[in-house]
XYZ file of C-alpha atoms in Angstrom:
128
model
C -53.543 -39.644 -12.369
C -51.385 -37.904 -9.115
C -49.122 -40.989 -7.821
C -47.818 -41.010 -4.687
C -44.628 -40.682 -6.168
C -45.928 -37.069 -7.632
C -46.840 -35.915 -4.673
C -43.615 -36.501 -2.683
C -42.180 -35.080 -5.037
C -44.878 -32.030 -5.305
C -44.606 -31.548 -1.782
C -40.412 -31.240 -1.481
C -40.451 -28.644 -4.546
C -43.195 -26.621 -1.890
C -40.523 -27.282 0.489
C -38.166 -25.581 -1.466
C -39.656 -22.655 -2.482
C -41.124 -22.341 1.267
C -37.443 -22.843 2.236
C -36.019 -19.850 0.212
C -38.923 -17.627 -0.119
C -38.607 -17.951 3.964
C -34.795 -17.884 3.657
C -35.245 -14.103 0.407
C -37.190 -11.787 3.089
C -35.595 -13.401 6.061
C -32.021 -13.245 5.041
C -32.944 -9.280 3.352
C -34.148 -7.821 6.021
C -32.236 -9.155 8.827
C -29.407 -6.475 8.507
C -31.530 -3.911 9.070
C -32.312 -5.729 12.986
C -28.013 -6.429 13.318
C -27.523 -3.043 12.438
C -28.119 -1.768 15.978
C -25.838 -3.742 17.126
C -23.145 -2.768 14.948
C -21.996 0.601 15.703
C -20.186 -0.017 18.417
C -18.042 -2.866 16.532
C -17.720 0.074 13.561
C -16.828 2.548 15.033
C -19.588 4.365 12.482
C -22.594 5.914 13.239
C -25.749 3.816 12.715
C -27.041 6.164 9.452
C -23.450 4.744 8.124
C -23.531 0.976 8.813
C -27.298 1.319 7.354
C -25.306 2.780 4.583
C -23.923 -0.187 3.653
C -26.905 -2.363 2.641
C -28.133 -0.197 -0.010
C -26.016 -1.891 -2.640
C -27.791 -5.202 -1.620
C -31.035 -3.693 -1.382
C -30.987 -2.341 -4.991
C -29.285 -5.162 -6.417
C -32.302 -6.613 -4.474
C -34.640 -5.461 -6.948
C -32.377 -5.050 -10.569
C -31.277 -8.008 -10.166
C -34.316 -9.861 -10.763
C -34.522 -9.078 -14.327
C -31.243 -11.128 -15.381
C -32.143 -14.108 -13.013
C -36.219 -14.736 -14.540
C -34.141 -14.115 -18.632
C -31.682 -16.787 -17.268
C -34.312 -18.798 -15.441
C -36.732 -18.630 -18.370
C -33.882 -19.464 -21.275
C -31.235 -21.894 -18.707
C -32.297 -24.047 -15.868
C -35.233 -23.275 -12.970
C -33.373 -26.014 -10.399
C -30.061 -24.668 -11.382
C -30.768 -20.960 -10.647
C -32.686 -21.834 -7.537
C -29.374 -24.033 -6.705
C -26.929 -21.038 -7.730
C -29.796 -19.509 -4.882
C -28.976 -21.355 -2.236
C -25.943 -21.535 -3.074
C -25.094 -18.021 -3.645
C -26.645 -16.918 -0.295
C -25.747 -19.826 1.928
C -22.586 -18.429 1.018
C -23.005 -15.079 0.909
C -24.543 -15.388 4.472
C -21.351 -16.765 5.758
C -18.856 -14.447 4.589
C -21.216 -11.621 5.768
C -21.414 -13.271 9.396
C -17.768 -13.714 9.622
C -16.991 -9.975 8.143
C -13.826 -7.990 10.863
C -14.717 -4.393 8.808
C -17.026 -2.556 6.779
C -15.430 -2.794 3.245
C -16.571 -6.735 3.673
C -19.731 -5.917 5.445
C -20.811 -3.988 2.644
C -19.261 -6.842 -0.720
C -21.067 -9.819 1.892
C -24.396 -7.374 1.911
C -24.322 -7.364 -1.456
C -24.091 -10.597 -2.880
C -27.353 -11.075 -0.127
C -29.494 -8.526 -2.087
C -27.531 -10.703 -5.078
C -28.545 -13.815 -4.784
C -31.996 -13.344 -3.392
C -32.863 -11.286 -5.780
C -33.035 -14.921 -7.812
C -36.328 -16.453 -5.717
C -39.196 -14.399 -6.899
C -39.132 -14.379 -10.611
C -37.432 -18.442 -10.711
C -38.622 -19.963 -7.153
C -42.486 -18.351 -7.928
C -42.013 -19.557 -11.662
C -40.561 -22.638 -11.214
C -43.535 -24.312 -8.151
C -46.258 -22.557 -10.901
C -45.014 -25.284 -13.397
C -45.535 -27.976 -10.779
């Protein structure tokens, strides 16, 4: 029997899950649009600027394997906390980048932290 308290917890879980999913996809693809403006800021070609995101995109896929493992064996909620804090800090650092090395590191960290959501967040939502 569901109580009002159970329904509230489920709604909160769904809200966090949806927010995580939006942040994951929005932040991993946002650079593809922002890069149209950046070559003039960093004195690199469009192709070179686009290449800065390649490691982050690889980490987005490869990082999901250890993220899922930690989510199953340690804590799904703990991994989601790491996801939200990590992707938030990485996004701020990327936005404050003053050179291409900082931009590369920030984009790589966004990819790494974004890799946590799909194997952990979806499993967590289903378990709720």
